mmCIF file of C-alpha atoms in Angstrom:
data_model
loop_
_atom_site.group_PDB
_atom_site.id
_atom_site.type_symbol
_atom_site.label_atom_id
_atom_site.label_comp_id
_atom_site.label_asym_id
_atom_site.label_seq_id
_atom_site.Cartn_x
_atom_site.Cartn_y
_atom_site.Cartn_z
ATOM 1 C CA ASN A 93 13.820 -9.685 -57.920
ATOM 2 C CA LYS A 94 14.762 -6.151 -56.982
ATOM 3 C CA ALA A 95 11.295 -5.228 -55.626
ATOM 4 C CA ASN A 96 11.224 -8.226 -53.303
ATOM 5 C CA ILE A 97 14.694 -7.412 -51.989
ATOM 6 C CA ILE A 98 13.590 -3.836 -51.218
ATOM 7 C CA ILE A 99 10.488 -5.113 -49.378
ATOM 8 C CA ILE A 100 12.565 -7.573 -47.340
ATOM 9 C CA VAL A 101 15.067 -4.847 -46.442
ATOM 10 C CA LEU A 102 12.226 -2.514 -45.370
ATOM 11 C CA VAL A 103 10.563 -5.223 -43.255
ATOM 12 C CA VAL A 104 13.855 -6.132 -41.565
ATOM 13 C CA THR A 105 14.675 -2.457 -40.946
ATOM 14 C CA LEU A 106 11.237 -1.799 -39.467
ATOM 15 C CA GLY A 107 11.526 -4.928 -37.328
ATOM 16 C CA ILE A 108 14.908 -3.911 -35.961
ATOM 17 C CA GLY A 109 13.625 -0.395 -35.305
ATOM 18 C CA PHE A 110 10.575 -1.727 -33.462
ATOM 19 C CA ILE A 111 12.669 -4.064 -31.310
ATOM 20 C CA ALA A 112 15.169 -1.305 -30.482
ATOM 21 C CA THR A 113 12.350 1.097 -29.550
ATOM 22 C CA PHE A 114 10.642 -1.579 -27.436
ATOM 23 C CA VAL A 115 13.876 -2.383 -25.580
ATOM 24 C CA LEU A 116 14.556 1.309 -24.915
ATOM 25 C CA MET A 117 10.996 1.730 -23.626
ATOM 26 C CA LEU A 118 11.409 -1.252 -21.291
ATOM 27 C CA ARG A 119 14.753 0.115 -20.118
ATOM 28 C CA ARG A 120 13.152 3.451 -19.226
ATOM 29 C CA MET A 121 10.256 1.739 -17.441
ATOM 30 C CA LEU A 122 12.310 -0.792 -15.494
ATOM 31 C CA GLY A 123 15.522 1.165 -14.924
ATOM 32 C CA GLN A 124 18.928 1.273 -16.547
ATOM 33 C CA ASN A 125 20.190 -2.030 -15.113
ATOM 34 C CA ALA A 126 16.977 -3.879 -14.251
ATOM 35 C CA LEU A 127 16.296 -5.021 -17.829
ATOM 36 C CA LEU A 128 19.779 -6.527 -18.140
ATOM 37 C CA ASN A 129 19.395 -8.205 -14.759
ATOM 38 C CA PHE A 130 16.082 -9.747 -15.817
ATOM 39 C CA PHE A 131 17.522 -11.080 -19.073
ATOM 40 C CA THR A 132 20.651 -12.501 -17.454
ATOM 41 C CA GLY A 133 18.701 -13.979 -14.560
ATOM 42 C CA ARG A 134 21.073 -12.417 -12.062
ATOM 43 C CA TYR A 135 18.417 -12.259 -9.350
ATOM 44 C CA HIS A 136 16.222 -15.244 -10.231
ATOM 45 C CA LYS A 137 17.449 -16.594 -6.911
ATOM 46 C CA PRO A 138 17.811 -14.082 -4.060
ATOM 47 C CA VAL A 139 21.353 -13.009 -3.233
ATOM 48 C CA GLU A 140 22.902 -10.861 -0.531
ATOM 49 C CA GLU A 141 24.708 -7.704 -1.640
ATOM 50 C CA GLU A 142 26.280 -4.695 0.001
ATOM 51 C CA ARG A 143 24.506 -1.589 -1.327
ATOM 52 C CA ILE A 144 24.278 2.145 -0.739
ATOM 53 C CA PHE A 145 20.824 3.736 -0.604
ATOM 54 C CA MET A 146 19.631 7.320 -0.782
ATOM 55 C CA PHE A 147 16.069 8.233 0.156
ATOM 56 C CA LEU A 148 15.347 11.704 -1.250
ATOM 57 C CA ASP A 149 12.078 13.315 -0.223
ATOM 58 C CA LEU A 150 10.377 16.487 -1.433
ATOM 59 C CA SER A 151 9.666 18.851 1.459
ATOM 60 C CA SER A 152 6.268 20.487 2.131
ATOM 61 C CA SER A 153 4.615 18.505 -0.646
ATOM 62 C CA THR A 154 1.207 18.413 1.078
ATOM 63 C CA GLN A 155 1.131 22.190 1.484
ATOM 64 C CA ILE A 156 2.254 22.762 -2.101
ATOM 65 C CA ALA A 157 -0.398 20.375 -3.442
ATOM 66 C CA GLU A 158 -3.085 22.195 -1.440
ATOM 67 C CA LYS A 159 -1.947 25.558 -2.810
ATOM 68 C CA ILE A 160 -1.571 24.699 -6.506
ATOM 69 C CA GLY A 161 -4.016 21.780 -6.784
ATOM 70 C CA HIS A 162 -3.296 18.088 -7.117
ATOM 71 C CA LEU A 163 -3.232 17.979 -10.916
ATOM 72 C CA LYS A 164 -0.713 20.818 -11.133
ATOM 73 C CA PHE A 165 1.262 19.253 -8.286
ATOM 74 C CA TYR A 166 1.508 16.046 -10.323
ATOM 75 C CA VAL A 167 3.150 18.035 -13.131
ATOM 76 C CA PHE A 168 5.398 19.788 -10.592
ATOM 77 C CA LEU A 169 6.512 16.465 -9.093
ATOM 78 C CA ASN A 170 7.021 14.815 -12.475
ATOM 79 C CA GLU A 171 9.198 17.698 -13.671
ATOM 80 C CA PHE A 172 11.221 17.483 -10.473
ATOM 81 C CA PHE A 173 11.855 13.761 -10.983
ATOM 82 C CA TYR A 174 12.764 14.418 -14.618
ATOM 83 C CA ASP A 175 15.169 17.259 -13.752
ATOM 84 C CA ILE A 176 17.105 15.247 -11.156
ATOM 85 C CA THR A 177 17.557 12.121 -13.283
ATOM 86 C CA ASP A 178 20.799 13.159 -15.008
ATOM 87 C CA SER A 179 22.416 13.995 -11.662
ATOM 88 C CA ILE A 180 21.583 10.520 -10.396
ATOM 89 C CA LEU A 181 22.583 8.551 -13.484
ATOM 90 C CA GLY A 182 25.722 10.656 -13.931
ATOM 91 C CA ALA A 183 26.793 9.529 -10.466
ATOM 92 C CA GLU A 184 26.277 5.856 -11.424
ATOM 93 C CA GLY A 185 23.156 5.705 -9.255
ATOM 94 C CA GLU A 186 20.248 3.395 -10.046
ATOM 95 C CA ILE A 187 16.742 4.745 -9.584
ATOM 96 C CA TYR A 188 15.111 1.936 -7.617
ATOM 97 C CA LYS A 189 11.608 3.362 -7.380
ATOM 98 C CA TYR A 190 9.415 6.409 -6.847
ATOM 99 C CA VAL A 191 7.202 6.322 -3.765
ATOM 100 C CA GLY A 192 4.818 9.275 -3.726
ATOM 101 C CA ASP A 193 7.005 12.376 -3.534
ATOM 102 C CA GLU A 194 10.117 10.351 -2.739
ATOM 103 C CA VAL A 195 12.758 8.759 -4.962
ATOM 104 C CA ILE A 196 14.892 5.849 -3.790
ATOM 105 C CA VAL A 197 18.352 5.561 -5.354
ATOM 106 C CA SER A 198 20.813 2.691 -4.999
ATOM 107 C CA TRP A 199 24.484 2.148 -5.789
ATOM 108 C CA ARG A 200 26.801 -0.794 -5.752
ATOM 109 C CA VAL A 201 29.214 0.147 -2.969
ATOM 110 C CA ILE A 202 32.204 0.317 -5.320
ATOM 111 C CA ASP A 203 30.360 2.782 -7.597
ATOM 112 C CA GLY A 204 28.910 4.907 -4.811
ATOM 113 C CA ILE A 205 32.130 5.450 -2.859
ATOM 114 C CA ASN A 206 34.247 6.085 -5.971
ATOM 115 C CA ASN A 207 34.907 9.825 -5.897
ATOM 116 C CA SER A 208 32.143 9.978 -3.240
ATOM 117 C CA ARG A 209 29.586 9.828 -6.051
ATOM 118 C CA CYS A 210 26.681 9.003 -3.743
ATOM 119 C CA ILE A 211 27.325 12.274 -1.886
ATOM 120 C CA GLN A 212 28.155 14.321 -4.962
ATOM 121 C CA SER A 213 24.900 13.287 -6.611
ATOM 122 C CA PHE A 214 22.907 15.063 -3.902
ATOM 123 C CA PHE A 215 24.735 18.327 -4.436
ATOM 124 C CA GLU A 216 24.483 17.963 -8.204
ATOM 125 C CA ILE A 217 20.724 17.641 -7.751
ATOM 126 C CA GLN A 218 20.732 20.820 -5.633
ATOM 127 C CA LYS A 219 22.718 22.610 -8.322
ATOM 128 C CA SER A 220 20.422 21.408 -11.105
ATOM 129 C CA ILE A 221 17.252 22.544 -9.337
ATOM 130 C CA ASP A 222 18.837 25.862 -8.364
ATOM 131 C CA GLU A 223 19.612 26.525 -12.042
ATOM 132 C CA LYS A 224 15.955 25.869 -12.893
ATOM 133 C CA LYS A 225 14.388 27.797 -10.021
ATOM 134 C CA ASP A 226 13.032 30.550 -12.296
ATOM 135 C CA LYS A 227 11.204 27.932 -14.370
ATOM 136 C CA TYR A 228 9.589 26.463 -11.273
ATOM 137 C CA LEU A 229 8.623 29.861 -9.888
ATOM 138 C CA ASP A 230 7.057 30.919 -13.200
ATOM 139 C CA LYS A 231 5.115 27.680 -13.695
ATOM 140 C CA PHE A 232 4.208 26.716 -10.137
ATOM 141 C CA GLY A 233 5.134 29.523 -7.750
ATOM 142 C CA TYR A 234 7.378 27.151 -5.776
ATOM 143 C CA VAL A 235 10.923 25.828 -6.048
ATOM 144 C CA PRO A 236 11.400 22.208 -4.960
ATOM 145 C CA HIS A 237 13.199 21.766 -1.666
ATOM 146 C CA PHE A 238 14.259 18.311 -0.632
ATOM 147 C CA ARG A 239 16.109 16.343 2.017
ATOM 148 C CA ALA A 240 17.972 13.052 1.801
ATOM 149 C CA GLY A 241 19.334 10.295 3.978
ATOM 150 C CA ILE A 242 22.138 7.999 2.784
ATOM 151 C CA HIS A 243 23.225 4.720 4.367
ATOM 152 C CA CYS A 244 24.887 1.457 3.359
ATOM 153 C CA GLY A 245 24.763 -2.162 4.369
ATOM 154 C CA PRO A 246 23.705 -5.656 3.347
ATOM 155 C CA VAL A 247 20.404 -6.314 1.569
ATOM 156 C CA ILE A 248 18.709 -9.296 -0.032
ATOM 157 C CA VAL A 249 18.147 -8.700 -3.756
ATOM 158 C CA GLY A 250 15.749 -10.805 -5.772
ATOM 159 C CA GLU A 251 12.889 -10.855 -8.251
ATOM 160 C CA MET A 252 9.499 -10.385 -6.591
ATOM 161 C CA GLY A 253 5.965 -10.954 -7.824
ATOM 162 C CA GLU A 254 4.550 -12.759 -10.813
ATOM 163 C CA TYR A 255 2.182 -10.531 -12.808
ATOM 164 C CA LYS A 256 4.113 -7.299 -12.142
ATOM 165 C CA ARG A 257 7.605 -8.593 -11.564
ATOM 166 C CA GLU A 258 10.293 -6.347 -10.144
ATOM 167 C CA ILE A 259 13.730 -6.547 -8.571
ATOM 168 C CA ALA A 260 13.376 -5.771 -4.877
ATOM 169 C CA PHE A 261 15.829 -4.834 -2.127
ATOM 170 C CA LEU A 262 14.907 -6.147 1.310
ATOM 171 C CA GLY A 263 16.512 -5.721 4.697
ATOM 172 C CA ASP A 264 17.196 -3.474 7.642
ATOM 173 C CA THR A 265 19.549 -1.303 5.550
ATOM 174 C CA VAL A 266 16.627 -0.049 3.469
ATOM 175 C CA ASN A 267 14.467 0.626 6.531
ATOM 176 C CA THR A 268 17.301 2.425 8.320
ATOM 177 C CA THR A 269 17.924 4.680 5.327
ATOM 178 C CA ALA A 270 14.257 5.679 5.337
ATOM 179 C CA ARG A 271 14.497 6.560 9.043
ATOM 180 C CA ILE A 272 17.658 8.603 8.454
ATOM 181 C CA GLN A 273 15.835 10.613 5.803
ATOM 182 C CA GLU A 274 12.990 11.242 8.240
ATOM 183 C CA ALA A 275 15.532 12.527 10.779
ATOM 184 C CA CYS A 276 16.546 15.341 8.407
ATOM 185 C CA LYS A 277 13.506 17.398 9.367
ATOM 186 C CA GLU A 278 14.017 16.914 13.094
ATOM 187 C CA TYR A 279 17.692 17.910 12.957
ATOM 188 C CA LYS A 280 17.163 20.609 10.302
ATOM 189 C CA ARG A 281 19.586 19.109 7.793
ATOM 190 C CA ASP A 282 19.245 18.747 4.046
ATOM 191 C CA LEU A 283 21.564 15.733 3.960
ATOM 192 C CA ILE A 284 22.289 13.207 6.700
ATOM 193 C CA VAL A 285 24.500 10.135 6.267
ATOM 194 C CA SER A 286 25.282 7.250 8.573
ATOM 195 C CA GLY A 287 28.631 6.685 10.226
ATOM 196 C CA ASP A 288 28.804 3.320 8.444
ATOM 197 C CA LEU A 289 28.791 5.077 5.098
ATOM 198 C CA LEU A 290 31.073 7.925 6.132
ATOM 199 C CA LYS A 291 33.804 5.434 7.098
ATOM 200 C CA LYS A 292 33.899 4.183 3.506
ATOM 201 C CA LEU A 293 34.227 7.650 1.943
ATOM 202 C CA SER A 294 37.234 9.855 1.339
ATOM 203 C CA LEU A 295 35.618 13.273 1.346
ATOM 204 C CA THR A 296 37.563 16.311 0.186
ATOM 205 C CA ILE A 297 37.947 19.445 2.287
ATOM 206 C CA ASP A 298 35.139 21.016 0.247
ATOM 207 C CA TYR A 299 32.634 19.155 2.410
ATOM 208 C CA GLU A 300 31.643 20.227 5.899
ATOM 209 C CA VAL A 301 30.890 17.189 8.053
ATOM 210 C CA LYS A 302 29.150 17.786 11.376
ATOM 211 C CA SER A 303 28.390 15.071 13.889
ATOM 212 C CA ILE A 304 24.772 14.803 15.015
ATOM 213 C CA GLY A 305 25.539 12.027 17.484
ATOM 214 C CA GLU A 306 24.428 8.509 18.280
ATOM 215 C CA ILE A 307 20.728 8.653 17.542
ATOM 216 C CA LYS A 308 18.046 6.093 18.267
ATOM 217 C CA LEU A 309 15.946 6.236 15.123
ATOM 218 C CA LYS A 310 12.203 5.706 15.126
ATOM 219 C CA GLY A 311 11.370 2.017 15.302
ATOM 220 C CA LYS A 312 15.010 1.003 15.815
ATOM 221 C CA GLU A 313 16.478 -0.724 18.859
ATOM 222 C CA ILE A 314 20.121 0.166 18.168
ATOM 223 C CA SER A 315 21.406 3.736 17.923
ATOM 224 C CA VAL A 316 22.957 4.896 14.669
ATOM 225 C CA GLU A 317 25.738 7.468 14.394
ATOM 226 C CA LEU A 318 24.613 10.281 12.098
ATOM 227 C CA PHE A 319 26.420 13.131 10.342
ATOM 228 C CA GLY A 320 25.164 16.174 8.497
ATOM 229 C CA ILE A 321 27.051 17.044 5.307
ATOM 230 C CA GLU A 322 27.118 20.425 3.595
ATOM 231 C CA LYS A 323 28.996 21.773 0.610
ATOM 232 C CA PRO A 324 29.332 25.307 -0.741
ATOM 233 C CA ARG A 325 27.343 25.876 -3.932
ATOM 234 C CA LYS A 326 29.917 25.561 -6.693
ATOM 235 C CA GLU A 327 30.812 23.282 -9.558
ATOM 236 C CA THR A 328 31.039 19.586 -8.711
ATOM 237 C CA ASN A 329 32.735 17.008 -10.874
ATOM 238 C CA LEU A 330 31.254 13.557 -11.126
#
């Protein structure tokens, strides 16, 4: 009868709504592509891929936490991660993971070099935070400052773990990117990229590229050619 039909429709509607909400929640927790990769089994067996990585680290985080307190710093850091997300996703980047006050972003090479998106994303993040600096000053007394290292190369990609399963990137490329980011402080640069990555990019004249030289990074046997990249603060188009 009519009442039973209405009940069935309501149950089905609620069920669909619950499933959609659950999937969206999983997508936010795992990342924009990780859920699809799990379902399709793309990385059930480890594979080798060429990837671009960006390690972006918040500067002076220890001092800020000591000044404003650890609970308030947690809110500060969480807002920072939230505010930079659109600049990353808009550049086709995948947020791999958060490690303390650092975010690790990855691109398929074809996506990252297209229109130099992996580089543009950094300057979009700068622009986004600059536009929100008054909010940060009012709420925390500090504006986030950050540095990033970007590099590319082969990695092994596969599902790791059993109870808390995740898709992991393993290899020297990841470690080298982390070391490049650490070099930013030493060479007083906000953004440093490797020569390997720079060769794949077609940067416009808007960017200023300055050679840092062949540098032997901490813990590395082979020197890596590094470049600092700057760009005037103006509109960027992803």
